[in-house]
Amino acid sequence: MLRLAAFAATSALAAAVAGPLPPLPLGRLLATPDRLTIAMADTGNRQLDREYRLECGPVGGDHPEAEGACARLDQFAREGKDPFAPVSKRQICTMQHGGPATARITGTWNGHKVDATFRRTDGCEIRRWDELEPLLPSGRS
């Protein structure tokens, strides 16, 4: 019994000298992992025209460039940007056509629900698509 009391006192003293432990990152530990479904159509490449699953934190799913796609999404999160936000209606865009490709992305990212559609119908939409590369395949020829 005396040894147990001495051990408890020594442990308490050691903890007091070491100082408080740093806080646990509970926000990220309790957060659900990013899970997205990407449905591609009319890309001009039949192998790309299908549905992909992407999971980040940890990386998983059947997306062909999952590591790069998750890294790109992490970069957006660090910069505080929403890559799924639509183009502002006030934005002036060049009138160019980038092809008939479409993508719909649904799921959760960074703790938020995602339901976004991407097209290459004008300069702003092309830029929006290209910024998500490699989550979305390159639209450049």
mmCIF file of C-alpha atoms in Angstrom, residues 34 36 54 56 67-79 81 83-84 108-110 132 134-135:
data_model
loop_
_atom_site.group_PDB
_atom_site.id
_atom_site.type_symbol
_atom_site.label_atom_id
_atom_site.label_comp_id
_atom_site.label_asym_id
_atom_site.label_seq_id
_atom_site.Cartn_x
_atom_site.Cartn_y
_atom_site.Cartn_z
ATOM 1 C CA ASP A 34 -14.364 13.670 -46.677
ATOM 2 C CA LEU A 36 -17.307 12.550 -52.460
ATOM 3 C CA LEU A 54 -13.169 9.606 -53.323
ATOM 4 C CA CYS A 56 -9.894 11.700 -47.869
ATOM 5 C CA GLU A 67 -3.852 11.063 -53.447
ATOM 6 C CA GLY A 68 -3.538 14.121 -55.685
ATOM 7 C CA ALA A 69 -7.262 14.920 -55.467
ATOM 8 C CA CYS A 70 -7.192 14.807 -51.650
ATOM 9 C CA ALA A 71 -4.031 16.935 -51.576
ATOM 10 C CA ARG A 72 -5.739 19.530 -53.793
ATOM 11 C CA LEU A 73 -8.813 19.584 -51.547
ATOM 12 C CA ASP A 74 -6.565 19.949 -48.477
ATOM 13 C CA GLN A 75 -4.934 22.948 -50.159
ATOM 14 C CA PHE A 76 -8.348 24.573 -50.675
ATOM 15 C CA ALA A 77 -9.181 23.957 -46.998
ATOM 16 C CA ARG A 78 -5.883 25.522 -45.817
ATOM 17 C CA GLU A 79 -6.550 28.559 -48.020
ATOM 18 C CA LYS A 81 -11.581 28.508 -50.245
ATOM 19 C CA PRO A 83 -13.910 24.862 -54.577
ATOM 20 C CA PHE A 84 -17.546 23.852 -54.982
ATOM 21 C CA THR A 108 -19.277 15.863 -47.767
ATOM 22 C CA TRP A 109 -16.086 17.894 -47.736
ATOM 23 C CA ASN A 110 -14.496 19.767 -44.847
ATOM 24 C CA LEU A 132 -10.152 21.262 -59.298
ATOM 25 C CA PRO A 134 -6.842 16.363 -60.501
ATOM 26 C CA LEU A 135 -10.198 15.850 -58.739
#
